[in-house]
Coordinates of N, CA and C in Angstrom, one line a residue:
Chain A
E1 N 2.7 17.6 -4.7 CA 3.3 15.9 -3.8 C 3.3 15.5 -3.0
I2 N 2.8 14.9 -1.5 CA 3.6 15.0 -0.8 C 4.5 13.5 -0.3
V3 N 6.2 14.6 -0.2 CA 7.0 13.4 0.3 C 7.4 12.7 0.9
L4 N 7.7 11.7 1.3 CA 8.4 10.8 2.2 C 9.5 10.7 2.6
T5 N 10.2 11.1 3.7 CA 11.3 10.6 3.1 C 11.5 9.0 4.6
Q6 N 12.0 8.7 4.3 CA 12.4 7.8 5.0 C 14.2 7.1 5.7
S7 N 13.9 7.9 7.0 CA 16.1 7.3 7.6 C 15.7 6.1 8.6
P8 N 17.3 5.5 9.0 CA 17.6 5.0 7.1 C 17.8 4.3 6.5
A9 N 17.8 4.2 5.5 CA 17.9 3.7 4.5 C 18.1 1.7 4.7
T10 N 18.6 1.7 5.8 CA 18.9 0.4 6.1 C 19.4 0.7 7.6
L11 N 19.6 -0.5 9.1 CA 19.5 -0.9 9.9 C 20.3 -2.4 9.7
S12 N 21.4 -2.7 10.7 CA 21.5 -3.7 11.1 C 21.1 -4.4 12.2
L13 N 20.8 -4.7 13.1 CA 20.4 -5.4 14.3 C 20.0 -6.0 14.9
S14 N 20.3 -6.8 15.7 CA 19.4 -8.4 16.0 C 18.8 -8.2 17.3
P15 N 18.5 -9.2 17.0 CA 16.7 -9.8 17.5 C 18.1 -9.3 19.5
G16 N 15.8 -8.8 20.4 CA 16.5 -8.9 21.3 C 16.0 -7.2 21.3
E17 N 17.2 -6.3 20.6 CA 16.8 -5.3 20.0 C 15.7 -4.0 20.3
R18 N 16.1 -2.6 20.6 CA 14.7 -1.8 20.9 C 15.4 -0.9 18.7
V19 N 13.9 -0.6 18.6 CA 15.1 0.0 17.3 C 13.4 1.2 16.7
T20 N 14.3 2.3 16.4 CA 13.7 3.1 15.4 C 13.5 3.5 14.7
L21 N 12.7 4.0 13.5 CA 12.4 4.2 12.7 C 11.6 5.6 11.8
S22 N 12.3 6.1 11.4 CA 12.0 8.0 10.9 C 11.2 8.4 9.7
C23 N 10.4 8.5 9.8 CA 9.7 8.8 8.5 C 8.9 11.4 8.6
R24 N 9.5 11.8 7.7 CA 9.5 13.2 7.2 C 8.7 13.0 6.4
A25 N 7.9 13.8 6.6 CA 6.6 14.4 5.4 C 6.9 15.4 4.8
S26 N 6.8 16.1 4.0 CA 7.6 17.3 3.2 C 6.4 18.2 3.6
Q27 N 5.3 17.9 4.4 CA 4.2 19.3 4.8 C 3.8 18.7 5.6
N28 N 2.4 19.0 6.5 CA 1.9 18.6 8.0 C 0.6 18.2 7.4
I29 N 0.8 16.5 7.8 CA -0.2 15.9 7.7 C -1.1 15.0 8.8
N30 N -1.1 15.7 9.4 CA -1.6 15.7 10.9 C -1.3 14.3 10.9
N31 N -2.1 13.9 11.2 CA -1.9 11.9 12.0 C -2.4 11.0 10.8
F32 N -1.9 11.6 10.1 CA -2.6 11.0 8.9 C -1.5 10.1 7.9
L33 N -0.6 9.0 9.7 CA 0.5 8.2 8.5 C 0.3 7.0 9.3
A34 N 0.2 6.6 8.0 CA 0.1 4.4 9.1 C 2.2 4.3 8.9
W35 N 1.9 3.2 9.0 CA 3.3 2.1 8.3 C 2.4 0.4 8.6
Y36 N 3.6 0.3 6.9 CA 3.2 -1.2 6.7 C 4.9 -2.4 7.2
Q37 N 4.6 -2.9 7.2 CA 5.7 -4.2 7.2 C 6.3 -5.3 5.7
H38 N 6.9 -5.5 5.1 CA 6.5 -5.6 3.5 C 8.1 -7.5 3.7
K39 N 7.5 -8.2 3.5 CA 8.3 -9.3 3.4 C 8.3 -9.6 2.0
L40 N 10.0 -10.1 1.9 CA 9.6 -10.6 -0.2 C 8.8 -12.1 -0.6
G41 N 8.7 -11.6 -1.5 CA 7.6 -12.5 -1.5 C 6.0 -12.8 -1.1
Q42 N 6.3 -11.6 -0.3 CA 4.3 -11.3 0.2 C 3.6 -10.4 0.7
A43 N 2.5 -10.9 0.8 CA 1.8 -9.4 0.7 C 2.0 -8.5 2.2
P44 N 2.1 -7.1 1.3 CA 2.8 -6.1 2.6 C 1.8 -5.9 4.0
T45 N 1.7 -6.0 5.5 CA 1.1 -5.7 6.5 C 0.3 -4.4 7.3
L46 N -0.3 -3.6 7.5 CA -0.2 -2.7 8.0 C -0.4 -3.0 9.3
L47 N 0.7 -2.8 9.7 CA 1.1 -2.6 11.6 C 0.3 -1.6 12.0
I48 N 0.9 -0.2 11.9 CA -0.1 1.1 12.4 C -0.5 2.3 11.9
Y49 N -1.9 2.6 12.3 CA -2.4 3.5 11.1 C -3.4 5.0 11.7
D50 N -3.3 6.0 11.8 CA -3.5 7.1 12.4 C -2.1 7.4 12.9
A51 N -1.1 7.4 13.3 CA -0.2 7.8 13.4 C 0.3 6.3 14.2
A52 N -1.2 6.1 15.3 CA -0.4 5.5 16.3 C -1.2 4.4 17.0
D53 N -1.9 4.7 15.7 CA -3.5 3.4 16.4 C -3.0 2.1 16.0
R54 N -2.5 1.0 16.6 CA -1.9 -0.1 16.1 C -3.2 -0.9 15.3
A55 N -2.9 -1.2 14.2 CA -3.7 -2.7 13.5 C -4.3 -3.9 13.9
T56 N -5.4 -4.9 13.6 CA -6.1 -5.8 14.2 C -5.0 -6.9 14.4
G57 N -4.4 -7.2 15.9 CA -3.4 -8.1 15.2 C -2.6 -8.1 16.0
I58 N -1.5 -6.4 15.9 CA 0.2 -6.4 15.5 C 0.1 -6.6 17.1
P59 N 0.9 -7.4 17.2 CA 1.5 -7.6 18.8 C 2.1 -5.5 18.7
A60 N 1.4 -6.1 20.1 CA 2.0 -4.9 21.3 C 3.5 -4.0 21.4
R61 N 4.5 -4.9 20.3 CA 6.4 -4.3 21.1 C 5.9 -3.0 19.7
F62 N 5.3 -2.9 19.1 CA 4.9 -2.3 17.3 C 3.8 -1.1 18.4
S63 N 4.9 0.4 17.8 CA 4.6 2.0 18.3 C 4.5 3.0 17.7
G64 N 3.6 3.4 17.1 CA 4.1 4.4 16.7 C 3.6 6.3 17.4
S65 N 4.5 6.7 16.7 CA 3.7 8.7 17.4 C 4.6 9.9 16.2
G66 N 4.0 10.7 16.6 CA 4.3 12.0 15.8 C 2.9 12.1 15.4
S67 N 2.9 13.8 14.7 CA 2.0 14.0 13.8 C 2.5 15.8 13.7
G68 N 2.2 16.1 12.9 CA 2.3 17.3 11.9 C 3.8 16.6 10.3
T69 N 4.3 16.7 11.4 CA 5.8 16.5 9.5 C 6.6 15.4 10.1
D70 N 6.9 15.0 11.6 CA 7.8 14.2 12.0 C 7.0 12.8 12.5
F71 N 7.7 11.5 12.2 CA 6.7 10.1 12.9 C 7.9 9.6 13.2
T72 N 7.8 8.2 13.3 CA 8.7 7.2 14.4 C 7.8 5.9 14.9
L73 N 8.3 4.7 14.3 CA 8.3 3.7 14.2 C 9.1 3.0 15.6
T74 N 8.4 2.1 16.3 CA 9.3 2.1 17.7 C 8.7 0.9 17.7
I75 N 9.9 -1.0 17.3 CA 9.9 -1.6 17.4 C 10.9 -2.0 19.0
S76 N 9.5 -2.9 19.8 CA 10.6 -2.1 21.5 C 11.5 -3.7 22.2
S77 N 11.5 -4.8 20.6 CA 12.3 -5.7 21.0 C 11.7 -6.6 20.1
L78 N 13.5 -6.3 19.5 CA 13.1 -7.3 17.7 C 12.7 -9.1 18.0
E79 N 11.9 -10.1 17.5 CA 12.0 -10.4 17.0 C 12.3 -11.1 15.7
P80 N 13.2 -12.3 16.2 CA 13.5 -13.1 13.8 C 12.4 -12.5 13.0
E81 N 11.1 -13.4 13.6 CA 10.8 -12.6 12.3 C 10.4 -10.9 12.1
D82 N 10.7 -9.8 13.3 CA 10.4 -9.1 12.6 C 11.1 -8.1 11.5
F83 N 12.7 -8.8 10.4 CA 13.2 -8.2 10.5 C 12.9 -8.4 8.3
A84 N 12.2 -7.1 7.8 CA 11.7 -6.7 6.8 C 12.1 -5.9 6.4
V85 N 11.5 -4.8 5.5 CA 10.9 -3.9 5.2 C 9.8 -3.1 5.2
Y86 N 10.0 -2.0 5.9 CA 8.9 -1.0 6.9 C 8.6 0.9 5.7
Y87 N 7.4 0.7 5.5 CA 6.9 1.4 5.0 C 6.1 2.4 5.1
C88 N 7.0 3.9 5.1 CA 5.5 5.0 5.7 C 4.8 5.1 5.0
Q89 N 3.4 5.8 4.8 CA 2.8 6.2 4.3 C 1.1 7.5 4.1
Q90 N 1.3 7.8 3.7 CA 0.5 9.7 4.6 C -0.9 9.2 3.3
R91 N -2.3 9.0 3.8 CA -3.3 9.6 3.1 C -3.9 11.1 3.8
S92 N -2.8 12.0 3.3 CA -3.8 13.1 3.8 C -4.1 14.0 3.2
K93 N -3.3 13.8 1.7 CA -3.8 14.1 0.9 C -4.1 13.5 -0.6
W94 N -5.3 13.4 -2.3 CA -4.4 12.0 -2.6 C -3.2 13.3 -3.6
P95 N -2.4 12.6 -4.4 CA -2.3 11.1 -4.0 C -1.9 10.8 -3.2
Y96 N -2.3 9.3 -2.2 CA -1.2 8.7 -0.8 C 0.2 8.7 -1.5
T97 N 0.7 8.5 -0.8 CA 2.0 8.5 -1.5 C 2.6 7.6 -0.1
F98 N 3.4 6.8 -0.5 CA 5.0 6.4 0.7 C 6.3 6.4 0.6
G99 N 6.7 6.7 1.9 CA 8.8 6.5 2.4 C 8.9 5.7 1.0
Q100 N 10.2 5.4 0.9 CA 11.2 4.8 0.1 C 11.4 3.7 0.8
G101 N 11.0 3.2 2.6 CA 11.9 2.1 2.9 C 12.6 1.4 3.6
T102 N 12.4 1.1 5.0 CA 13.6 1.0 5.4 C 13.6 -0.7 6.0
K103 N 14.9 -0.8 4.9 CA 14.7 -2.1 5.6 C 15.7 -2.4 6.9
L104 N 15.6 -3.8 7.8 CA 16.0 -4.5 8.9 C 16.5 -5.8 8.1
E105 N 18.0 -5.4 8.9 CA 18.2 -6.8 8.4 C 19.3 -6.9 10.5
I106 N 19.3 -8.4 10.2 CA 19.7 -8.4 11.0 C 21.0 -8.7 10.9
K107 N 21.8 -8.3 12.1 CA 23.2 -8.3 12.2 C 24.5 -9.4 12.3
Chain B
E28 N -11.8 -15.5 6.9 CA -10.6 -14.3 6.7 C -10.6 -13.6 5.3
V29 N -10.0 -12.7 5.5 CA -10.2 -11.7 4.4 C -9.1 -12.1 3.1
H30 N -9.2 -12.0 1.7 CA -8.6 -12.9 1.1 C -8.8 -11.9 -0.2
L31 N -7.4 -11.7 -0.6 CA -7.6 -10.6 -2.6 C -6.8 -11.6 -3.1
L32 N -7.5 -11.4 -4.7 CA -6.4 -12.2 -5.0 C -6.2 -11.9 -6.6
E33 N -5.5 -11.7 -7.0 CA -5.5 -10.6 -8.0 C -4.6 -11.9 -9.4
S34 N -5.6 -11.4 -10.5 CA -4.9 -12.0 -11.7 C -5.1 -10.8 -12.7
G35 N -4.1 -11.5 -14.6 CA -3.9 -10.6 -15.1 C -2.6 -10.3 -15.6
G36 N -1.6 -10.5 -14.9 CA -0.6 -9.5 -14.8 C 0.0 -11.0 -16.1
G37 N 1.2 -9.9 -16.5 CA 1.8 -11.2 -17.8 C 2.7 -10.5 -18.0
L38 N 3.8 -10.4 -19.5 CA 4.0 -10.4 -20.5 C 3.4 -8.6 -21.5
V39 N 3.4 -8.4 -21.4 CA 2.9 -6.8 -23.0 C 3.4 -6.0 -23.3
Q40 N 2.9 -5.9 -25.1 CA 3.9 -4.8 -25.5 C 3.7 -3.7 -24.8
P41 N 4.5 -3.4 -25.4 CA 4.4 -1.1 -25.6 C 3.2 -0.4 -26.0
G42 N 2.2 0.1 -25.7 CA 1.2 1.0 -26.5 C -0.1 0.0 -26.1
R43 N -0.4 -0.9 -26.0 CA -1.4 -2.9 -25.7 C -1.6 -1.9 -24.3
S44 N -2.8 -2.3 -24.2 CA -4.4 -3.4 -23.4 C -3.9 -4.4 -22.3
L45 N -4.5 -4.3 -20.8 CA -4.1 -5.4 -19.9 C -5.3 -4.5 -19.4
R46 N -6.1 -6.1 -18.3 CA -6.8 -5.8 -18.0 C -6.8 -6.4 -16.6
L47 N -7.0 -6.0 -15.4 CA -6.5 -7.1 -14.3 C -7.2 -7.3 -13.6
S48 N -7.4 -8.4 -12.7 CA -8.9 -8.3 -12.2 C -9.1 -8.8 -10.6
C49 N -9.2 -8.6 -9.1 CA -9.1 -8.8 -8.3 C -10.5 -9.4 -7.3
A50 N -9.8 -10.7 -6.9 CA -11.2 -11.5 -6.3 C -10.6 -11.2 -5.1
T51 N -12.3 -11.3 -3.9 CA -11.9 -11.2 -3.1 C -13.0 -11.9 -1.9
S52 N -13.0 -12.0 -0.8 CA -13.5 -13.1 -0.5 C -13.5 -12.5 1.3
G53 N -14.5 -12.8 2.6 CA -13.8 -13.0 4.2 C -14.2 -12.5 4.3
F54 N -15.2 -11.4 3.3 CA -15.4 -10.0 4.5 C -16.9 -9.4 2.9
T55 N -17.1 -8.6 3.8 CA -18.6 -7.7 2.9 C -18.4 -6.7 1.8
F56 N -17.9 -6.7 0.7 CA -17.1 -6.1 -0.2 C -17.9 -4.8 -0.6
D57 N -18.9 -4.5 -0.6 CA -19.8 -3.1 -0.1 C -18.9 -2.3 0.6
H58 N -19.1 -2.7 1.8 CA -18.8 -2.5 3.1 C -17.0 -1.4 2.3
Y59 N -17.0 -2.1 1.4 CA -15.4 -0.9 1.5 C -15.0 -0.7 0.4
A60 N -14.0 0.7 0.3 CA -13.6 0.8 -0.8 C -12.0 -0.1 -0.9
L61 N -11.7 0.3 -2.4 CA -10.2 -0.7 -3.3 C -10.4 0.7 -3.5
H62 N -8.4 -0.6 -3.3 CA -7.2 0.7 -4.0 C -6.5 -0.5 -5.1
W63 N -5.8 0.1 -6.1 CA -4.9 -0.5 -6.9 C -3.5 0.0 -6.3
V64 N -2.8 -1.1 -5.7 CA -0.8 -0.7 -5.8 C -0.1 -1.1 -6.5
R65 N 0.7 -0.5 -6.9 CA 2.2 -0.8 -7.6 C 3.6 -0.5 -7.1
Q66 N 4.6 -1.8 -7.2 CA 5.9 -1.5 -6.7 C 6.4 -2.0 -8.0
A67 N 7.4 -0.7 -9.0 CA 8.4 -0.5 -9.1 C 10.1 -1.6 -9.2
P68 N 10.5 -2.7 -10.5 CA 11.8 -2.9 -9.3 C 12.1 -2.2 -8.8
G69 N 12.2 -1.8 -7.5 CA 14.0 -0.6 -6.9 C 13.5 0.4 -6.1
K70 N 12.3 0.2 -6.7 CA 10.8 2.0 -6.9 C 10.8 1.4 -5.5
R71 N 9.4 2.2 -5.0 CA 9.0 2.6 -3.7 C 7.6 2.1 -4.2
L72 N 7.2 1.5 -3.0 CA 4.7 0.8 -3.1 C 5.0 2.8 -3.4
E73 N 3.9 2.5 -5.2 CA 3.3 3.4 -5.2 C 1.8 4.3 -5.9
W74 N 0.7 4.6 -4.8 CA -0.2 4.4 -5.0 C -1.4 4.7 -6.6
L75 N -2.2 3.9 -7.3 CA -1.9 3.9 -8.8 C -3.3 4.8 -8.1
S76 N -5.1 4.0 -7.8 CA -6.3 4.3 -8.5 C -6.9 4.0 -7.4
G77 N -8.6 4.9 -6.9 CA -9.0 3.7 -5.3 C -10.9 4.5 -5.9
I78 N -11.4 4.0 -5.1 CA -12.7 3.8 -5.5 C -13.0 3.7 -4.4
S79 N -14.0 4.1 -4.2 CA -15.5 4.1 -3.3 C -16.4 2.9 -3.0
W80 N -17.1 2.9 -2.0 CA -17.5 1.5 -1.6 C -19.2 1.4 -3.7
N81 N -19.0 2.4 -3.2 CA -20.2 2.4 -4.9 C -20.3 3.1 -5.9
S82 N -18.9 3.2 -5.6 CA -18.3 4.2 -6.9 C -18.2 4.8 -7.8
A83 N -18.9 6.4 -7.0 CA -18.9 6.8 -6.1 C -17.6 8.4 -6.8
T84 N -17.5 8.0 -5.9 CA -15.3 8.3 -6.0 C -14.6 7.5 -6.2
I85 N -13.6 8.0 -7.4 CA -12.6 7.2 -7.3 C -11.4 9.1 -8.3
G86 N -10.4 7.9 -7.6 CA -8.9 9.2 -8.0 C -8.1 8.4 -8.1
Y87 N -7.1 9.0 -9.2 CA -6.7 8.9 -10.0 C -4.9 9.3 -9.9
A88 N -3.5 8.5 -9.8 CA -3.1 9.4 -9.4 C -2.2 9.7 -10.9
D89 N -1.5 10.6 -11.1 CA -1.1 11.8 -12.7 C -0.8 10.1 -12.9
S90 N 0.3 10.1 -12.9 CA 0.6 9.2 -13.8 C 0.2 8.1 -14.7
V91 N -0.8 7.9 -14.0 CA -1.7 6.6 -14.8 C -3.2 7.9 -15.2
K92 N -3.0 8.7 -14.9 CA -5.2 9.1 -15.1 C -5.2 9.4 -16.7
G93 N -5.9 9.2 -17.0 CA -6.1 8.6 -18.5 C -5.9 7.6 -19.2
R94 N -4.8 6.2 -18.5 CA -5.2 5.4 -19.3 C -5.1 4.3 -18.4
F95 N -5.4 4.2 -17.3 CA -5.8 3.3 -16.6 C -7.4 3.7 -15.7
T96 N -8.2 2.3 -15.9 CA -9.3 2.8 -16.0 C -9.9 1.8 -14.4
I97 N -10.1 2.2 -12.8 CA -10.3 1.2 -11.7 C -12.0 0.6 -12.3
S98 N -12.5 0.0 -11.8 CA -14.2 -0.8 -11.6 C -14.1 -1.9 -10.2
R99 N -15.2 -1.8 -10.1 CA -15.6 -2.8 -9.1 C -17.2 -2.8 -10.0
D100 N -17.5 -4.8 -9.3 CA -18.4 -4.7 -9.6 C -18.8 -6.0 -8.4
N101 N -20.1 -4.8 -7.0 CA -20.2 -5.5 -6.2 C -20.7 -6.7 -5.9
A102 N -21.8 -7.1 -6.8 CA -22.5 -8.4 -7.0 C -21.2 -9.2 -7.2
K103 N -19.6 -9.6 -7.7 CA -19.6 -10.9 -8.4 C -17.8 -10.2 -6.6
N104 N -18.3 -9.7 -6.7 CA -16.8 -9.2 -5.1 C -15.8 -9.3 -5.9
S105 N -15.9 -8.3 -7.1 CA -14.7 -7.9 -7.8 C -14.2 -6.9 -8.1
L106 N -13.0 -6.5 -7.8 CA -12.2 -5.3 -8.4 C -11.4 -5.3 -10.0
Y107 N -11.5 -3.9 -10.5 CA -11.1 -4.2 -12.4 C -10.6 -2.8 -11.7
L108 N -8.8 -3.2 -12.7 CA -7.5 -1.8 -13.1 C -7.7 -2.6 -15.1
Q109 N -8.6 -1.8 -15.6 CA -8.2 -1.7 -17.0 C -7.3 -0.8 -17.3
M110 N -5.8 -1.2 -18.2 CA -4.7 -0.9 -19.0 C -4.1 -0.3 -20.6
N111 N -4.5 1.1 -20.2 CA -4.7 0.9 -22.2 C -3.1 1.6 -22.0
S112 N -3.0 1.8 -22.7 CA -2.0 2.4 -23.2 C 0.0 2.2 -22.6
L113 N 0.3 1.0 -22.6 CA 1.3 0.3 -21.2 C 2.4 0.5 -21.9
R114 N 3.1 1.2 -20.9 CA 4.5 2.3 -21.0 C 5.3 0.8 -20.1
A115 N 6.7 0.9 -21.2 CA 8.4 0.2 -20.2 C 8.1 0.6 -18.8
E116 N 7.2 2.1 -18.4 CA 7.1 2.7 -16.9 C 6.7 1.4 -15.9
D117 N 5.2 0.8 -16.6 CA 4.5 0.0 -15.8 C 4.7 -1.1 -15.6
T118 N 5.6 -1.9 -15.9 CA 6.4 -2.6 -15.0 C 6.7 -2.9 -13.5
A119 N 5.7 -4.0 -13.1 CA 5.9 -3.7 -12.1 C 5.1 -4.9 -11.8
M120 N 5.1 -5.2 -9.9 CA 4.3 -6.1 -9.3 C 2.8 -4.5 -8.9
Y121 N 1.7 -5.3 -9.5 CA 0.3 -4.8 -8.7 C 0.1 -5.3 -7.7
Y122 N -0.4 -4.5 -7.1 CA -1.1 -5.2 -5.2 C -3.3 -4.5 -5.1
C123 N -4.2 -5.0 -5.5 CA -4.5 -5.2 -4.8 C -4.6 -5.1 -3.2
V124 N -5.3 -3.4 -3.6 CA -6.1 -3.4 -1.4 C -7.3 -3.0 -1.5
R125 N -7.3 -3.1 0.2 CA -8.7 -2.7 0.6 C -8.4 -1.9 2.0
D126 N -9.8 -1.3 2.0 CA -9.3 0.2 2.2 C -9.8 0.0 3.8
R127 N -10.0 0.4 5.0 CA -11.4 0.0 6.4 C -11.7 0.5 6.1
H128 N -12.2 2.0 5.3 CA -13.2 2.8 5.4 C -14.1 2.6 3.6
L129 N -15.0 2.8 4.1 CA -16.3 3.0 2.9 C -15.4 3.5 1.5
T130 N -14.9 4.9 2.8 CA -14.6 6.0 1.3 C -13.3 5.7 1.2
V131 N -12.8 6.6 -0.2 CA -11.5 6.1 -0.6 C -10.7 6.7 0.5
A132 N -10.2 6.2 1.8 CA -9.9 6.9 2.8 C -8.6 6.7 3.3
G133 N -8.1 5.4 1.7 CA -6.3 5.7 1.7 C -5.5 4.9 3.3
T134 N -6.0 4.0 4.4 CA -5.9 3.4 5.1 C -5.6 2.1 4.8
F135 N -4.8 1.6 4.4 CA -4.4 -0.2 3.2 C -4.5 -1.0 4.0
D136 N -6.0 -1.3 5.0 CA -5.0 -2.9 5.7 C -5.7 -4.3 5.5
Y137 N -5.9 -4.8 4.5 CA -5.9 -5.3 2.9 C -5.2 -5.7 2.1
W138 N -3.5 -6.2 1.6 CA -4.1 -6.5 0.2 C -3.5 -7.5 -0.5
G139 N -3.1 -8.2 -1.9 CA -3.6 -9.2 -2.2 C -2.0 -9.7 -2.1
Q140 N -1.2 -10.5 -3.2 CA -0.2 -11.1 -3.1 C 0.4 -10.7 -4.5
G141 N -0.3 -9.9 -5.4 CA 0.4 -9.4 -6.4 C 0.1 -9.9 -7.5
T142 N -0.2 -9.1 -8.8 CA -0.1 -9.4 -9.9 C 1.1 -9.1 -10.8
L143 N 2.2 -9.7 -11.5 CA 3.7 -8.7 -12.2 C 3.0 -8.6 -13.6
V144 N 3.3 -7.3 -13.7 CA 3.6 -6.7 -14.8 C 4.5 -6.5 -15.9
T145 N 4.6 -6.7 -16.5 CA 5.8 -6.7 -17.9 C 6.1 -5.8 -18.9
V146 N 6.1 -4.6 -19.1 CA 5.8 -4.0 -20.0 C 6.9 -4.0 -21.1
S147 N 7.3 -4.5 -22.6 CA 8.1 -4.9 -22.9 C 8.2 -5.5 -24.3
S148 N 8.8 -5.1 -25.2 CA 9.1 -5.1 -27.1 C 9.7 -6.8 -27.1

């Protein structure tokens, strides 16, 4: 199974700051990577699919990049509603797997 | 607006069975593959199973293969997960998830709120 490792585990930042989250795959997954935002008590939200494509209705401040084994999610300027847990997920091979998450908290 | 609503969770003893259901609305049900994903307390999200639009393609994670069965009823716009031989480690929030594609392609564009399953004696 493909293991996804996210870093860092937690980030403490202020609104308005720029942030980059990382996700590394244990083997080449081409561009078959998605990013999700998850807030406590809510359904997860798809942000980015196929490494760089923004999902419907997702603001332009969210962007994704990478291919092969190394991927990043960038939020250009943090809004108060962006503080949540972010997961990456690969769809290159079954079983589809998720990273352990990065928690973005308010400083 | 796309909606997925899970039901059927609850407290169940080890070794017993439970059937989860997912009622959907707001989209053409038989145009999309569907999945079940769970999250145990303190753990990462775990994909469990996926089913294509016509049920021709079905896949399972090793952790549930042989114990869980996914199915769908396109006439009722509903997805199901039959869970047998439940174990304590199956305790989790279970999410019904829509795929962006007809096939089990693995991009999860809409999620339900989840239903909690607790396996304990």
